[in-house]
Amino acid sequence: MYHTKIVYTACASVNGVELNDQEFKKRYKIPAKGVELRALDILKRKMTQREIIYKDTNKVVLRLNYTENTHKGTWTWEN
Amino acid sequence: MGKLNLQSIDKQPSDNFVFCGKLVILAVYFSGIISKLGYADLPLISIFEHNLPSSTYFIIWQILFAASSLAVFLNWKTREFLLTNGLLLILAILMNELCYSNNLVFAACLLITFSVSNRFYNWVPIQLSIVYFGAFIDKLWFEQWRNGDFMTAYFPHNRILVHLQPIFSYHFSIMAMTYSTLVIELLLAILILIPKIRKYCLLLGLCFHFSTIVFMHNFFGIYIVAILISYLSLINTTINLNQELSLSRLTDYIKSVSAGLKDKKKKEMWYQFNLNHHTFRNYKAVFISIISNPYLYAILTIFLTFNYIYINILLLFVIIVIAVIFAIQIELRERKTRNA
């Protein structure tokens, strides 16, 4: 079940203000840059679930640049 | 002391599931994963949302897990508390998605499996079969695995593959590794269910897991330890390892070892193994007497799961010292017999 390797860089902005690495880690409990060894959807869910469960009135935009094995991709989410 | 019969691995005359459960608990504690469990940061089930502070959940969960573990180690209602520990681990994952890992789920399920297994109904092979088959299907359905992308990304400049290049092309090596992994996982899923050939399956599994460690330079946290413990639980032995793992037995071992060191003339029994003219030559018996010691498994479990390098070195040193003392004793006996 050790099936994928995702090297990613994530960033988030709250009301147009981009979070730095420490703020990102504090909010999502995962590093802004790192390696995920589980499915890409799980990485996305780690960030979006926080916004869905602890929904607040702020405008949040999430961006994810990743390389899954040899495939590069980007993903954006906003509430 | 019972006899460890490695030949009939398919039979289960003694039930060591409780002992193996204790090893899994040790692995959970010494891997450091315990410090991340019990928080309710990102709950998978809604009842943990907004009710209590995350730290309160953490304290409650930690107390419950520690109390349950203590009950297991004190041999009080072991099956029930092994089940409790397994369920608490599952609960920790449901309380916080961020602490989810396949390794932790496997360890939790293993505790539950040990709690419901006995020498008549052994569920461990079924769990292992599900895990291996799941891993096989998971990889087979994932296109990036089938086309070798995962291996290409994981081994961009692997030294072993570079050295093999004059014989096998890089692409061939990558595809061979990809498809051999799929075939081995499928074989393990099937063979583990057949008692008569299970011992070969365990050997194949050990080679497979240790080759992944060598190639990936990665120890997989408590996963590999949990796999080794599950394999241990499938080994047929008449020794009750749980019974051997008691404080009184430990003090007996220490007393016999120290007495043996002080008085070399005295024929001491080490690990309940009588080291005399007939037995010192029987290295198989010596080896089996060492591997049938439950404390060795406890030290090995801590060694393989602990993430603090200095303690690892210390534990390795302890293991080596024990092995060297044992070997010296054997050598001294052999010389004495030769001289006589």
Short mmCIF file of C-alpha atoms in Angstrom, two decimals:
data_model
loop_
_atom_site.label_atom_id
_atom_site.label_comp_id
_atom_site.label_asym_id
_atom_site.label_seq_id
_atom_site.Cartn_x
_atom_site.Cartn_y
_atom_site.Cartn_z
CA MET A 1 0.00 0.00 0.00
CA TYR A 2 3.08 2.13 -0.32
CA HIS A 3 2.11 3.10 -3.77
CA THR A 4 2.89 6.69 -4.62
CA LYS A 5 5.33 9.51 -4.02
CA ILE A 6 4.10 13.08 -4.12
CA VAL A 7 6.56 15.94 -3.76
CA TYR A 8 4.47 19.05 -3.09
CA THR A 9 4.50 22.73 -2.30
CA ALA A 10 1.26 24.08 -0.84
CA CYS A 11 0.22 27.63 -0.12
CA ALA A 12 -2.90 29.16 1.35
CA SER A 13 -4.27 32.66 1.48
CA VAL A 14 -6.83 33.87 3.98
CA ASN A 15 -8.72 37.02 2.90
CA GLY A 16 -6.03 37.62 0.29
CA VAL A 17 -3.14 37.39 2.77
CA GLU A 18 -0.79 34.53 2.03
CA LEU A 19 0.24 32.37 5.01
CA ASN A 20 3.94 31.79 5.62
CA ASP A 21 5.30 28.28 6.29
CA GLN A 22 4.83 28.50 10.08
CA GLU A 23 1.28 29.83 9.77
CA PHE A 24 0.44 27.15 7.22
CA LYS A 25 1.76 24.40 9.52
CA LYS A 26 -0.17 25.84 12.46
CA ARG A 27 -3.44 25.97 10.49
CA TYR A 28 -3.28 22.66 8.59
CA LYS A 29 -0.87 20.66 10.84
CA ILE A 30 1.11 19.59 7.78
CA PRO A 31 4.26 21.21 6.33
CA ALA A 32 3.82 23.59 3.39
CA LYS A 33 6.55 21.71 1.52
CA GLY A 34 7.08 18.00 1.79
CA VAL A 35 6.58 14.48 0.53
CA GLU A 36 3.31 12.58 0.77
CA LEU A 37 3.42 8.83 0.36
CA ARG A 38 -0.32 8.30 0.21
CA ALA A 39 -2.86 9.13 -2.50
CA LEU A 40 -3.09 12.70 -3.80
CA ASP A 41 -6.74 12.96 -2.71
CA ILE A 42 -5.68 12.36 0.89
CA LEU A 43 -3.25 15.28 0.72
CA LYS A 44 -5.98 17.51 -0.72
CA ARG A 45 -8.47 16.35 1.91
CA LYS A 46 -6.08 17.15 4.76
CA MET A 47 -6.30 20.80 3.74
CA THR A 48 -9.92 21.06 2.63
CA GLN A 49 -11.38 19.11 5.58
CA ARG A 50 -9.97 21.69 7.95
CA GLU A 51 -11.88 24.41 6.11
CA ILE A 52 -15.04 22.29 5.82
CA ILE A 53 -15.13 21.21 9.49
CA TYR A 54 -13.97 24.47 11.08
CA LYS A 55 -15.73 26.67 8.54
CA ASP A 56 -15.33 30.37 9.22
CA THR A 57 -16.31 33.49 7.36
CA ASN A 58 -12.84 34.10 5.89
CA LYS A 59 -12.17 33.68 2.20
CA VAL A 60 -9.65 30.86 1.86
CA VAL A 61 -7.80 29.92 -1.32
CA LEU A 62 -5.59 26.82 -1.38
CA ARG A 63 -3.01 26.08 -4.07
CA LEU A 64 -1.01 22.91 -4.47
CA ASN A 65 1.89 22.36 -6.86
CA TYR A 66 2.93 18.74 -6.92
CA THR A 67 4.87 16.07 -8.71
CA GLU A 68 3.19 12.70 -8.35
CA ASN A 69 5.84 10.15 -9.25
CA THR A 70 6.84 11.62 -12.65
CA HIS A 71 3.67 13.65 -13.34
CA LYS A 72 3.50 17.35 -12.51
CA GLY A 73 0.24 19.01 -11.60
CA THR A 74 -1.46 21.89 -9.86
CA TRP A 75 -4.68 22.07 -7.86
CA THR A 76 -6.66 25.00 -6.53
CA TRP A 77 -9.51 25.11 -4.04
CA GLU A 78 -11.49 27.98 -2.56
CA ASN A 79 -14.44 28.19 -0.19
CA MET B 1 11.27 -25.51 28.82
CA GLY B 2 9.30 -26.33 25.71
CA LYS B 3 10.77 -27.26 22.39
CA LEU B 4 10.71 -24.83 19.54
CA ASN B 5 9.75 -26.85 16.53
CA LEU B 6 10.50 -24.86 13.40
CA GLN B 7 9.71 -27.78 11.14
CA SER B 8 5.99 -27.80 11.70
CA ILE B 9 5.33 -24.12 11.30
CA ASP B 10 1.79 -24.78 10.11
CA LYS B 11 0.59 -26.10 13.46
CA GLN B 12 -0.23 -24.02 16.52
CA PRO B 13 0.32 -26.08 19.67
CA SER B 14 1.06 -23.00 21.76
CA ASP B 15 -0.75 -19.70 21.68
CA ASN B 16 1.61 -16.71 21.70
CA PHE B 17 -0.89 -14.11 20.50
CA VAL B 18 -0.94 -12.26 23.83
CA PHE B 19 2.85 -12.05 23.83
CA CYS B 20 2.81 -10.76 20.23
CA GLY B 21 0.15 -8.23 21.24
CA LYS B 22 2.50 -6.98 23.96
CA LEU B 23 5.22 -6.53 21.34
CA VAL B 24 2.85 -4.46 19.18
CA ILE B 25 2.08 -2.23 22.20
CA LEU B 26 5.83 -1.81 22.79
CA ALA B 27 6.23 -0.87 19.11
CA VAL B 28 3.44 1.74 19.38
CA TYR B 29 5.11 3.31 22.42
CA PHE B 30 8.73 3.17 21.27
CA SER B 31 8.10 4.28 17.69
CA GLY B 32 7.04 7.66 19.13
CA ILE B 33 3.74 7.50 17.24
CA ILE B 34 1.95 7.48 20.62
CA SER B 35 2.70 11.19 21.15
CA LYS B 36 0.58 12.07 18.08
CA LEU B 37 -2.45 10.02 19.10
CA GLY B 38 -5.52 11.20 20.98
CA TYR B 39 -5.84 14.71 19.55
CA ALA B 40 -9.05 15.75 17.84
CA ASP B 41 -7.59 18.21 15.30
CA LEU B 42 -9.30 16.95 12.16
CA PRO B 43 -11.96 14.42 13.22
CA LEU B 44 -13.33 11.92 10.73
CA ILE B 45 -16.50 11.57 12.82
CA SER B 46 -18.51 14.62 13.76
CA ILE B 47 -19.04 13.87 17.48
CA PHE B 48 -15.49 15.03 18.17
CA GLU B 49 -16.03 18.43 16.54
CA HIS B 50 -16.06 21.50 18.79
CA ASN B 51 -17.04 19.60 21.97
CA LEU B 52 -13.91 19.60 24.09
CA PRO B 53 -10.45 21.11 23.59
CA SER B 54 -8.15 18.84 21.57
CA SER B 55 -5.72 18.58 24.52
CA THR B 56 -8.51 17.23 26.79
CA TYR B 57 -9.22 14.44 24.31
CA PHE B 58 -5.48 13.78 24.18
CA ILE B 59 -5.16 13.36 27.97
CA ILE B 60 -8.25 11.11 28.22
CA TRP B 61 -7.12 8.94 25.31
CA GLN B 62 -3.56 8.62 26.62
CA ILE B 63 -4.76 7.59 30.10
CA LEU B 64 -7.12 4.98 28.63
CA PHE B 65 -4.44 3.53 26.34
CA ALA B 66 -1.83 3.46 29.12
CA ALA B 67 -4.26 1.80 31.57
CA SER B 68 -5.29 -0.78 28.99
CA SER B 69 -1.63 -1.48 28.10
CA LEU B 70 -0.76 -1.86 31.77
CA ALA B 71 -3.57 -4.39 32.22
CA VAL B 72 -2.21 -6.40 29.26
CA PHE B 73 1.34 -6.36 30.67
CA LEU B 74 0.04 -7.38 34.10
CA ASN B 75 -1.74 -10.31 32.39
CA TRP B 76 -5.15 -9.15 33.60
CA LYS B 77 -7.94 -9.88 31.12
CA THR B 78 -5.35 -9.75 28.35
CA ARG B 79 -7.66 -10.57 25.43
CA GLU B 80 -10.20 -7.92 26.42
CA PHE B 81 -7.57 -5.24 26.88
CA LEU B 82 -5.73 -6.14 23.67
CA LEU B 83 -9.05 -5.60 21.93
CA THR B 84 -9.46 -2.31 23.84
CA ASN B 85 -6.00 -1.15 22.75
CA GLY B 86 -6.76 -2.00 19.12
CA LEU B 87 -10.08 -0.16 19.26
CA LEU B 88 -8.44 2.83 20.97
CA LEU B 89 -5.96 3.07 18.09
CA ILE B 90 -8.82 3.00 15.59
CA LEU B 91 -10.60 5.65 17.68
CA ALA B 92 -7.47 7.84 17.63
CA ILE B 93 -7.53 7.73 13.81
CA LEU B 94 -11.26 8.55 13.74
CA MET B 95 -10.58 11.47 16.10
CA ASN B 96 -7.83 12.89 13.94
CA GLU B 97 -7.39 12.13 10.27
CA LEU B 98 -3.91 13.67 10.37
CA CYS B 99 -2.56 10.76 12.41
CA TYR B 100 -3.84 8.20 9.90
CA SER B 101 -1.24 5.89 8.47
CA ASN B 102 -1.50 2.45 6.93
CA ASN B 103 1.09 1.30 9.47
CA LEU B 104 -1.04 2.39 12.42
CA VAL B 105 -4.22 0.83 10.99
CA PHE B 106 -2.32 -2.41 10.44
CA ALA B 107 -0.99 -2.37 14.03
CA ALA B 108 -4.50 -1.64 15.39
CA CYS B 109 -6.07 -4.44 13.35
CA LEU B 110 -3.27 -6.77 14.42
CA LEU B 111 -4.05 -6.09 18.10
CA ILE B 112 -7.72 -6.85 17.45
CA THR B 113 -6.78 -9.99 15.51
CA PHE B 114 -4.50 -11.20 18.33
CA SER B 115 -7.28 -10.60 20.85
CA VAL B 116 -9.69 -12.88 18.98
CA SER B 117 -7.17 -15.52 17.86
CA ASN B 118 -6.28 -18.67 19.71
CA ARG B 119 -4.67 -21.97 18.84
CA PHE B 120 -7.93 -23.24 17.34
CA TYR B 121 -8.98 -20.11 15.43
CA ASN B 122 -6.02 -18.20 14.03
CA TRP B 123 -7.13 -15.08 12.14
CA VAL B 124 -3.63 -13.70 11.51
CA PRO B 125 -3.14 -15.40 8.10
CA ILE B 126 -6.50 -14.00 6.97
CA GLN B 127 -5.52 -10.49 8.00
CA LEU B 128 -2.13 -10.78 6.30
CA SER B 129 -3.79 -12.15 3.17
CA ILE B 130 -6.18 -9.17 3.07
CA VAL B 131 -3.26 -6.75 3.54
CA TYR B 132 -1.15 -8.31 0.77
CA PHE B 133 -4.11 -8.67 -1.58
CA GLY B 134 -5.13 -5.06 -0.89
CA ALA B 135 -1.59 -3.91 -1.62
CA PHE B 136 -1.59 -5.94 -4.85
CA ILE B 137 -4.95 -4.59 -6.07
CA ASP B 138 -4.02 -1.06 -5.00
CA LYS B 139 -0.90 -1.16 -7.14
CA LEU B 140 -2.50 -3.03 -10.05
CA TRP B 141 -5.28 -0.43 -10.42
CA PHE B 142 -2.93 2.51 -10.14
CA GLU B 143 -1.71 3.34 -13.62
CA GLN B 144 1.45 5.03 -12.37
CA TRP B 145 2.41 1.77 -10.70
CA ARG B 146 1.62 -0.42 -13.72
CA ASN B 147 3.67 1.71 -16.09
CA GLY B 148 6.66 1.86 -13.71
CA ASP B 149 6.34 5.59 -12.88
CA PHE B 150 6.45 5.00 -9.13
CA MET B 151 9.68 3.00 -9.34
CA THR B 152 11.17 5.55 -11.76
CA ALA B 153 10.37 8.38 -9.32
CA TYR B 154 11.59 6.43 -6.31
CA PHE B 155 14.85 5.21 -7.86
CA PRO B 156 16.08 8.02 -10.10
CA HIS B 157 19.78 7.31 -9.44
CA ASN B 158 19.77 4.12 -7.41
CA ARG B 159 23.32 2.77 -7.10
CA ILE B 160 22.28 -0.88 -7.33
CA LEU B 161 20.39 -0.25 -10.59
CA VAL B 162 23.28 1.81 -11.99
CA HIS B 163 25.69 -1.06 -11.27
CA LEU B 164 23.33 -3.48 -12.99
CA GLN B 165 23.13 -1.35 -16.14
CA PRO B 166 25.81 -3.23 -18.13
CA ILE B 167 23.66 -6.36 -17.76
CA PHE B 168 20.10 -5.01 -17.58
CA SER B 169 18.85 -1.73 -18.97
CA TYR B 170 17.48 0.78 -16.45
CA HIS B 171 13.97 0.45 -17.91
CA PHE B 172 14.13 -3.35 -17.69
CA SER B 173 15.23 -3.20 -14.03
CA ILE B 174 12.41 -0.77 -13.18
CA MET B 175 9.76 -2.90 -14.89
CA ALA B 176 11.19 -6.10 -13.36
CA MET B 177 10.97 -4.55 -9.88
CA THR B 178 7.45 -3.27 -10.54
CA TYR B 179 6.02 -6.56 -11.74
CA SER B 180 7.98 -8.74 -9.32
CA THR B 181 6.45 -6.67 -6.49
CA LEU B 182 2.96 -7.29 -7.87
CA VAL B 183 3.58 -11.02 -8.33
CA ILE B 184 5.14 -11.45 -4.87
CA GLU B 185 2.29 -9.61 -3.14
CA LEU B 186 -0.27 -11.78 -4.95
CA LEU B 187 1.69 -14.93 -4.08
CA LEU B 188 1.94 -13.90 -0.42
CA ALA B 189 -1.80 -13.22 -0.29
CA ILE B 190 -2.54 -16.74 -1.54
CA LEU B 191 0.25 -18.80 0.03
CA ILE B 192 -0.23 -17.43 3.55
CA LEU B 193 -3.64 -19.11 3.61
CA ILE B 194 -2.21 -22.57 2.87
CA PRO B 195 -0.86 -24.04 6.15
CA LYS B 196 1.36 -26.66 4.53
CA ILE B 197 3.44 -24.15 2.61
CA ARG B 198 3.17 -21.23 5.00
CA LYS B 199 6.79 -21.51 6.12
CA TYR B 200 7.96 -20.85 2.54
CA CYS B 201 5.57 -17.96 2.37
CA LEU B 202 7.08 -16.46 5.53
CA LEU B 203 10.58 -16.81 4.05
CA LEU B 204 9.39 -15.16 0.82
CA GLY B 205 7.75 -12.38 2.88
CA LEU B 206 10.92 -11.77 4.91
CA CYS B 207 13.07 -11.59 1.74
CA PHE B 208 10.52 -9.27 0.13
CA HIS B 209 10.27 -6.85 3.06
CA PHE B 210 14.00 -6.74 3.72
CA SER B 211 14.74 -6.19 0.02
CA THR B 212 12.39 -3.17 0.08
CA ILE B 213 14.35 -1.85 3.07
CA VAL B 214 17.65 -2.27 1.20
CA PHE B 215 16.36 -0.69 -2.02
CA MET B 216 14.30 2.10 -0.46
CA HIS B 217 16.60 2.90 2.50
CA ASN B 218 13.45 3.13 4.53
CA PHE B 219 12.30 1.23 7.57
CA PHE B 220 8.55 1.96 7.19
CA GLY B 221 8.09 2.86 10.87
CA ILE B 222 6.22 0.28 12.89
CA TYR B 223 4.91 -1.47 9.76
CA ILE B 224 7.89 -3.79 9.29
CA VAL B 225 7.93 -4.53 13.04
CA ALA B 226 4.21 -5.32 13.01
CA ILE B 227 4.77 -7.62 10.00
CA LEU B 228 7.63 -9.40 11.79
CA ILE B 229 5.47 -9.78 14.92
CA SER B 230 2.62 -11.21 12.84
CA TYR B 231 5.08 -13.69 11.29
CA LEU B 232 6.32 -14.60 14.77
CA SER B 233 2.77 -15.34 15.85
CA LEU B 234 2.54 -17.90 13.03
CA ILE B 235 5.60 -19.83 14.15
CA ASN B 236 4.71 -23.07 15.80
CA THR B 237 6.18 -23.47 19.27
CA THR B 238 5.27 -25.22 22.45
CA ILE B 239 6.99 -22.46 24.45
CA ASN B 240 4.58 -20.08 26.11
CA LEU B 241 6.50 -16.85 25.51
CA ASN B 242 4.00 -14.86 27.57
CA GLN B 243 4.65 -17.06 30.57
CA GLU B 244 8.39 -16.63 30.10
CA LEU B 245 7.98 -12.86 30.02
CA SER B 246 7.62 -12.29 33.75
CA LEU B 247 9.67 -10.33 36.26
CA SER B 248 10.50 -13.45 38.28
CA ARG B 249 11.83 -15.17 35.14
CA LEU B 250 13.87 -12.07 34.29
CA THR B 251 15.49 -11.99 37.73
CA ASP B 252 16.20 -15.73 37.36
CA TYR B 253 17.93 -15.07 34.03
CA ILE B 254 20.00 -12.22 35.48
CA LYS B 255 20.98 -14.30 38.52
CA SER B 256 22.02 -17.29 36.38
CA VAL B 257 24.02 -15.08 33.99
CA SER B 258 25.83 -13.23 36.81
CA ALA B 259 26.51 -16.52 38.62
CA GLY B 260 27.88 -17.98 35.39
CA LEU B 261 30.17 -14.97 34.94
CA LYS B 262 31.45 -15.13 38.52
CA ASP B 263 31.99 -18.85 38.65
CA LYS B 264 33.19 -20.28 35.36
CA LYS B 265 33.50 -23.78 36.74
CA LYS B 266 29.91 -23.87 37.69
CA LYS B 267 27.66 -25.31 35.03
CA GLU B 268 25.02 -22.71 34.78
CA MET B 269 21.91 -22.84 32.77
CA TRP B 270 21.58 -19.87 30.48
CA TYR B 271 18.09 -19.20 29.31
CA GLN B 272 17.18 -22.59 30.73
CA PHE B 273 19.67 -24.16 28.35
CA ASN B 274 22.10 -26.60 29.90
CA LEU B 275 25.47 -25.89 28.33
CA ASN B 276 27.29 -29.19 28.61
CA HIS B 277 29.42 -31.49 26.46
CA HIS B 278 26.45 -32.76 24.51
CA THR B 279 24.70 -29.52 23.92
CA PHE B 280 27.49 -26.99 23.23
CA ARG B 281 28.10 -28.66 19.91
CA ASN B 282 24.48 -28.39 19.05
CA TYR B 283 24.55 -24.87 17.70
CA LYS B 284 21.03 -25.22 16.43
CA ALA B 285 19.91 -25.79 20.01
CA VAL B 286 22.01 -22.81 21.15
CA PHE B 287 20.45 -20.64 18.44
CA ILE B 288 16.95 -21.83 19.28
CA SER B 289 17.50 -21.29 23.00
CA ILE B 290 18.49 -17.69 22.25
CA ILE B 291 15.60 -17.01 19.88
CA SER B 292 13.12 -18.58 22.26
CA ASN B 293 13.91 -15.93 24.87
CA PRO B 294 11.00 -13.43 25.01
CA TYR B 295 13.26 -10.62 26.23
CA LEU B 296 15.24 -10.82 22.99
CA TYR B 297 12.01 -10.10 21.06
CA ALA B 298 11.23 -7.21 23.39
CA ILE B 299 14.71 -5.68 22.90
CA LEU B 300 14.55 -6.26 19.13
CA THR B 301 11.10 -4.64 18.95
CA ILE B 302 12.36 -1.57 20.80
CA PHE B 303 15.52 -1.50 18.66
CA LEU B 304 13.62 -1.69 15.38
CA THR B 305 11.01 0.92 16.33
CA PHE B 306 12.92 3.46 18.37
CA ASN B 307 13.86 6.57 16.43
CA TYR B 308 16.60 7.82 18.73
CA ILE B 309 19.95 6.84 17.27
CA TYR B 310 21.95 6.80 20.55
CA ILE B 311 19.46 4.48 22.24
CA ASN B 312 19.49 2.30 19.11
CA ILE B 313 23.28 2.08 19.30
CA LEU B 314 23.04 1.25 23.01
CA LEU B 315 20.45 -1.49 22.37
CA LEU B 316 22.53 -2.90 19.51
CA PHE B 317 25.51 -2.88 21.87
CA VAL B 318 23.50 -4.80 24.51
CA ILE B 319 22.41 -7.39 21.90
CA ILE B 320 26.01 -7.79 20.66
CA VAL B 321 27.39 -8.08 24.23
CA ILE B 322 24.83 -10.78 25.09
CA ALA B 323 25.68 -12.68 21.87
CA VAL B 324 29.46 -12.34 22.47
CA ILE B 325 29.23 -13.49 26.11
CA PHE B 326 27.19 -16.46 24.97
CA ALA B 327 29.67 -17.31 22.19
CA ILE B 328 32.67 -16.99 24.56
CA GLN B 329 31.02 -19.34 27.02
CA ILE B 330 30.51 -21.87 24.24
CA GLU B 331 34.13 -21.48 23.09
CA LEU B 332 35.49 -21.92 26.64
CA ARG B 333 33.49 -25.08 27.11
CA GLU B 334 34.69 -26.41 23.77
CA ARG B 335 38.39 -25.75 24.64
CA LYS B 336 37.95 -27.35 28.04
CA THR B 337 36.44 -30.44 26.43
CA ARG B 338 39.24 -30.56 23.83
CA ASN B 339 41.90 -30.35 26.56
CA ALA B 340 40.18 -33.01 28.60
#
